[in-house]
Coordinates of C-alpha atoms in Angstrom, one line a residue:
Chain A
X1 CA 0.9 31.4 10.1
X2 CA 0.7 33.5 13.3
X3 CA -1.8 31.2 14.9
X4 CA 0.8 28.5 15.1
X5 CA 2.3 30.5 18.0
X6 CA -0.8 29.6 20.0
X7 CA 0.3 26.0 20.0
X8 CA 1.2 25.0 23.6
X9 CA 4.6 23.6 24.2
X10 CA 3.4 20.1 25.2
X11 CA 1.8 19.8 21.8
X12 CA 4.6 21.6 19.8
X13 CA 7.3 19.1 20.9
X14 CA 5.6 15.9 19.5
X15 CA 4.5 17.8 16.4
X16 CA 8.1 18.9 15.7
X17 CA 9.5 15.5 16.3
X18 CA 6.9 13.9 14.0
X19 CA 7.4 16.5 11.3
X20 CA 11.2 16.3 11.4
X21 CA 11.1 12.5 11.4
X22 CA 8.7 12.4 8.5
X23 CA 10.6 14.9 6.4
X24 CA 13.9 13.2 7.2
X25 CA 12.6 9.9 6.0
X26 CA 11.2 11.5 2.8
X27 CA 14.5 13.2 2.3
X28 CA 16.3 9.8 2.7
X29 CA 13.9 8.4 0.1
X30 CA 14.7 11.1 -2.4
X31 CA 18.5 10.7 -1.8
X32 CA 18.0 7.0 -2.6
X33 CA 16.8 8.1 -6.1
X34 CA 20.3 9.4 -6.7
X35 CA 22.4 6.9 -4.7
X36 CA 20.9 3.7 -5.9
X37 CA 22.2 2.8 -9.3
X38 CA 19.6 0.5 -10.9
X39 CA 16.1 1.3 -12.0
X40 CA 14.6 -1.4 -9.9
X41 CA 16.6 -0.2 -6.9
X42 CA 15.2 3.3 -7.5
X43 CA 11.7 1.9 -7.4
X44 CA 12.1 1.3 -3.7
X45 CA 13.3 4.8 -2.7
X46 CA 10.1 6.9 -3.1
X47 CA 8.0 4.3 -1.1
X48 CA 9.8 5.7 2.0
X49 CA 8.1 9.0 1.5
X50 CA 4.8 7.3 0.5
X51 CA 4.6 5.2 3.6
X52 CA 6.4 6.4 6.7
X53 CA 6.8 10.0 5.5
X54 CA 3.1 10.5 4.7
X55 CA 1.9 8.8 7.9
X56 CA 4.2 10.9 10.2
X57 CA 3.5 14.2 8.5
X58 CA -0.3 13.6 8.6
X59 CA 0.0 12.6 12.3
X60 CA 1.7 16.0 13.0
X61 CA -1.0 17.8 11.1
X62 CA -3.7 16.0 13.0
X63 CA -2.2 16.9 16.4
X64 CA -1.6 20.5 15.4
X65 CA -5.1 21.3 14.2
X66 CA -6.8 19.1 16.9
X67 CA -5.1 21.1 19.6
X68 CA -5.6 24.5 17.9
X69 CA -9.3 24.0 17.2
X70 CA -9.9 22.0 20.3
X71 CA -11.7 19.1 18.6
X72 CA -10.9 15.7 17.0
X73 CA -9.5 16.0 13.5
X74 CA -9.2 12.6 11.8
X75 CA -9.8 13.3 8.1
X76 CA -6.1 13.2 7.4
X77 CA -6.5 9.5 7.8
X78 CA -8.1 9.6 4.3
X79 CA -4.8 11.0 2.9
X80 CA -2.9 8.0 4.3
X81 CA -5.5 5.5 3.1
X82 CA -5.6 6.9 -0.5
X83 CA -1.8 7.3 -0.8
X84 CA -1.4 3.6 0.3
X85 CA -4.1 2.5 -2.0
X86 CA -2.8 4.3 -5.1
X87 CA 1.0 3.9 -4.9
X88 CA 0.9 0.3 -6.1
X89 CA -0.7 1.3 -9.3
X90 CA 2.1 3.6 -10.4
X91 CA 4.8 1.3 -9.0
X92 CA 3.5 -1.7 -10.9
X93 CA 3.1 0.3 -14.1
X94 CA 6.7 1.6 -13.9
X95 CA 8.0 -1.8 -12.9
X96 CA 6.2 -3.7 -15.6
X97 CA 7.2 -1.3 -18.3
X98 CA 10.9 -1.6 -17.2
X99 CA 10.6 -5.4 -17.1
X100 CA 9.0 -5.5 -20.5
X101 CA 11.6 -3.3 -22.1
X102 CA 14.5 -5.2 -20.5
X103 CA 13.1 -8.5 -21.8
X104 CA 12.6 -7.1 -25.3
X105 CA 16.2 -5.9 -25.2
X106 CA 17.3 -9.4 -24.0
X107 CA 19.0 -8.2 -20.9
X108 CA 20.4 -11.0 -18.7
X109 CA 19.8 -9.2 -15.4
X110 CA 16.0 -9.8 -15.5
X111 CA 14.4 -13.2 -15.0
X112 CA 12.7 -14.7 -18.0
X113 CA 9.0 -15.1 -18.2
X114 CA 8.1 -18.5 -16.8
X115 CA 6.0 -19.4 -19.8
X116 CA 8.8 -18.7 -22.2
X117 CA 8.0 -17.8 -25.8
X118 CA 4.7 -16.0 -25.5
X119 CA 6.1 -13.0 -23.5
X120 CA 4.8 -10.6 -26.1
X121 CA 1.3 -11.8 -26.3
X122 CA 0.7 -12.1 -22.6
X123 CA 2.2 -8.7 -21.9
X124 CA -0.2 -7.1 -24.4
X125 CA -3.3 -8.2 -22.6
X126 CA -2.3 -7.0 -19.1
Chain B
X1 CA -32.2 -7.2 1.4
X2 CA -29.4 -8.2 -1.0
X3 CA -31.1 -6.4 -3.8
X4 CA -31.3 -3.1 -2.0
X5 CA -27.9 -3.3 -0.3
X6 CA -25.7 -5.2 -2.7
X7 CA -22.4 -4.2 -0.9
X8 CA -23.2 -3.3 2.7
X9 CA -19.5 -2.9 3.7
X10 CA -18.8 -0.6 0.7
X11 CA -21.9 1.5 1.5
X12 CA -20.8 1.8 5.1
X13 CA -17.2 2.8 4.2
X14 CA -18.6 5.4 1.7
X15 CA -20.7 6.8 4.5
X16 CA -17.7 7.0 6.8
X17 CA -15.7 8.6 4.0
X18 CA -18.4 11.2 3.4
X19 CA -18.6 12.1 7.1
X20 CA -14.8 12.3 7.4
X21 CA -14.5 14.6 4.4
X22 CA -17.3 16.9 5.7
X23 CA -16.0 16.6 9.2
X24 CA -19.5 16.5 10.7
X25 CA -21.9 14.1 12.3
X26 CA -25.1 16.2 11.6
X27 CA -28.2 14.3 10.7
X28 CA -28.3 15.9 7.2
X29 CA -24.8 14.7 6.3
X30 CA -25.6 11.2 7.7
X31 CA -28.7 11.0 5.4
X32 CA -26.9 12.3 2.4
X33 CA -23.9 10.0 3.0
X34 CA -26.2 7.0 3.4
X35 CA -28.0 7.8 0.1
X36 CA -24.6 8.2 -1.7
X37 CA -23.3 5.0 -0.2
X38 CA -26.3 3.0 -1.4
X39 CA -26.3 4.7 -4.9
X40 CA -22.6 3.9 -5.4
X41 CA -23.1 0.3 -4.3
X42 CA -25.6 0.0 -7.2
X43 CA -23.0 1.4 -9.6
X44 CA -20.6 -1.3 -8.3
X45 CA -23.1 -4.0 -9.3
X46 CA -22.7 -2.9 -12.9
X47 CA -18.9 -3.2 -12.6
X48 CA -19.3 -6.8 -11.5
X49 CA -16.3 -7.1 -9.2
X50 CA -15.4 -10.5 -7.7
X51 CA -17.7 -11.1 -4.7
X52 CA -15.7 -12.0 -1.6
X53 CA -16.8 -12.5 1.9
X54 CA -14.5 -11.7 4.8
X55 CA -14.3 -14.7 7.0
X56 CA -12.5 -14.0 10.2
X57 CA -12.3 -10.5 11.7
X58 CA -9.8 -11.5 14.3
X59 CA -7.3 -12.5 11.6
X60 CA -7.7 -9.0 10.0
X61 CA -6.7 -7.3 13.2
X62 CA -3.6 -9.6 13.6
X63 CA -2.6 -9.0 10.0
X64 CA -3.0 -5.2 10.3
X65 CA -0.7 -5.3 13.4
X66 CA 1.9 -7.4 11.5
X67 CA 1.8 -5.0 8.6
X68 CA 2.2 -2.0 10.8
X69 CA 5.3 -3.5 12.5
X70 CA 6.7 -4.5 9.1
X71 CA 6.2 -1.0 7.7
X72 CA 8.2 0.6 10.6
X73 CA 10.9 -2.1 10.4
X74 CA 11.4 -2.0 6.6
X75 CA 11.4 1.8 6.6
X76 CA 14.4 1.7 9.0
X77 CA 16.0 -1.0 7.0
X78 CA 15.7 0.7 3.6
X79 CA 16.8 4.0 5.1
X80 CA 20.0 2.4 6.4
X81 CA 20.6 0.8 3.1
X82 CA 20.3 4.1 1.3
X83 CA 22.5 6.0 3.8
X84 CA 25.2 3.4 3.7
X85 CA 25.5 2.9 -0.1
X86 CA 29.0 4.5 0.0
X87 CA 30.4 1.9 2.3
X88 CA 28.4 -1.2 1.5
X89 CA 27.3 -2.3 -2.0
X90 CA 23.6 -2.7 -2.5
X91 CA 22.7 -6.3 -2.9
X92 CA 19.3 -6.3 -4.6
X93 CA 17.6 -8.9 -6.8
X94 CA 14.5 -10.6 -8.0
X95 CA 12.5 -13.2 -6.1
X96 CA 9.9 -15.4 -7.7
X97 CA 7.2 -16.8 -5.4
X98 CA 4.6 -19.4 -6.1
X99 CA 1.4 -17.8 -4.8
X100 CA -1.7 -19.9 -4.3
X101 CA -4.0 -16.9 -3.8
X102 CA -6.5 -16.4 -6.7
X103 CA -9.0 -14.0 -5.2
X104 CA -8.6 -10.6 -6.9
X105 CA -9.3 -8.6 -3.8
X106 CA -6.8 -10.7 -1.8
X107 CA -4.1 -10.1 -4.5
X108 CA -4.9 -6.4 -4.5
X109 CA -4.4 -6.2 -0.8
X110 CA -1.2 -8.2 -1.0
X111 CA 0.1 -5.6 -3.6
X112 CA -0.8 -2.8 -1.2
X113 CA 1.0 -4.5 1.6
X114 CA 4.1 -5.2 -0.4
X115 CA 4.3 -1.7 -1.7
X116 CA 3.6 0.0 1.6
X117 CA 6.6 -1.8 3.1
X118 CA 9.6 -0.3 1.4
X119 CA 12.2 -2.7 0.2
X120 CA 9.9 -4.9 -1.7
X121 CA 8.3 -4.0 -5.0
X122 CA 5.6 -6.0 -6.8
X123 CA 6.6 -6.4 -10.4
X124 CA 4.5 -9.0 -12.1
X125 CA 1.9 -11.7 -11.4
X126 CA 1.3 -14.5 -13.8
X127 CA -2.3 -15.6 -13.5
X128 CA -1.8 -18.9 -15.2
X129 CA 1.2 -20.1 -13.3
X130 CA 0.5 -18.2 -10.1
X131 CA 4.1 -16.9 -10.0
X132 CA 4.6 -13.5 -8.4
X133 CA 7.8 -11.7 -9.3
X134 CA 9.0 -9.1 -6.7
X135 CA 12.2 -7.1 -6.5
X136 CA 13.9 -6.9 -3.1
X137 CA 16.3 -4.1 -2.3
X138 CA 18.3 -5.8 0.4
X139 CA 18.5 -9.4 -0.7
X140 CA 20.5 -11.6 1.6
X141 CA 18.8 -14.9 1.2
X142 CA 16.0 -15.4 -1.4
X143 CA 14.4 -18.3 0.4
X144 CA 14.0 -16.2 3.6
X145 CA 11.9 -13.7 1.7
X146 CA 9.8 -16.4 0.1
X147 CA 9.1 -18.0 3.5
X148 CA 8.4 -14.6 5.1
X149 CA 5.8 -13.5 2.5
X150 CA 4.1 -16.9 2.4
X151 CA 3.9 -17.3 6.1
X152 CA 3.3 -13.7 7.2
X153 CA 1.0 -12.4 4.4
X154 CA -0.2 -15.2 2.1
X155 CA -1.5 -17.6 4.8
X156 CA -3.6 -15.0 6.7
X157 CA -4.9 -13.5 3.5
X158 CA -6.0 -17.0 2.3
X159 CA -7.8 -17.5 5.6
X160 CA -9.5 -14.1 5.4
X161 CA -10.7 -14.2 1.8
X162 CA -11.0 -17.9 0.7

């Protein structure tokens, strides 16, 4: 990682700020996994890392390598796009399975299905 | 024209993706990327996705701006909720919203927006009744959330897609 010392100070400062902010937000999200007590609350915590954390760290990476190699580097944008496109899939899967299980167990904390009786059949063909 | 280029926007974005991954604008990569873009658009025809036409491009820009602001705001909000769990109990809950969007692509985009803004999680959408169930981390007033999502996201998405 010696070439990182070639980074001029004017670029190093924003890169450091972005990196520290991004990792602090991701850390806060991970702390949320411990601190929040319900499963549904915990669903929210990792999205901190998936949205702001990813964006800030990718920005830092873009600036670093753009300055070091002296050209525009924008393919990190793809990481941001793909992370944002794919996180809903896992989140919805986790959320729906939790919801399904809570309903089967008859938990009172979850809202009933609007259509009532056919909760089982409609959940099967999702 | 439609036969050869069934999904021009998809082909263009695939070309952009190819050029970004290869980090070059050389003619060879442009030709290869164009060919791949057209070939994958033909594959999409067999998947038969819902055809939607984007109506207003100005609306897309405004919506993107709103989402960017909301992502920043909700990140700060969720962070403060997590860091203050010791002193302030977390008040989270479910919110059911009547959504009149039916277009699959618009719904997918709404899911991406709701997930990208921390503090709201998409749980379930009932296609028959059009009821969307979301979970909100910092729930003060359920009606506020319903109004916010309907006004800020659903209305522009409806304008763009339907």
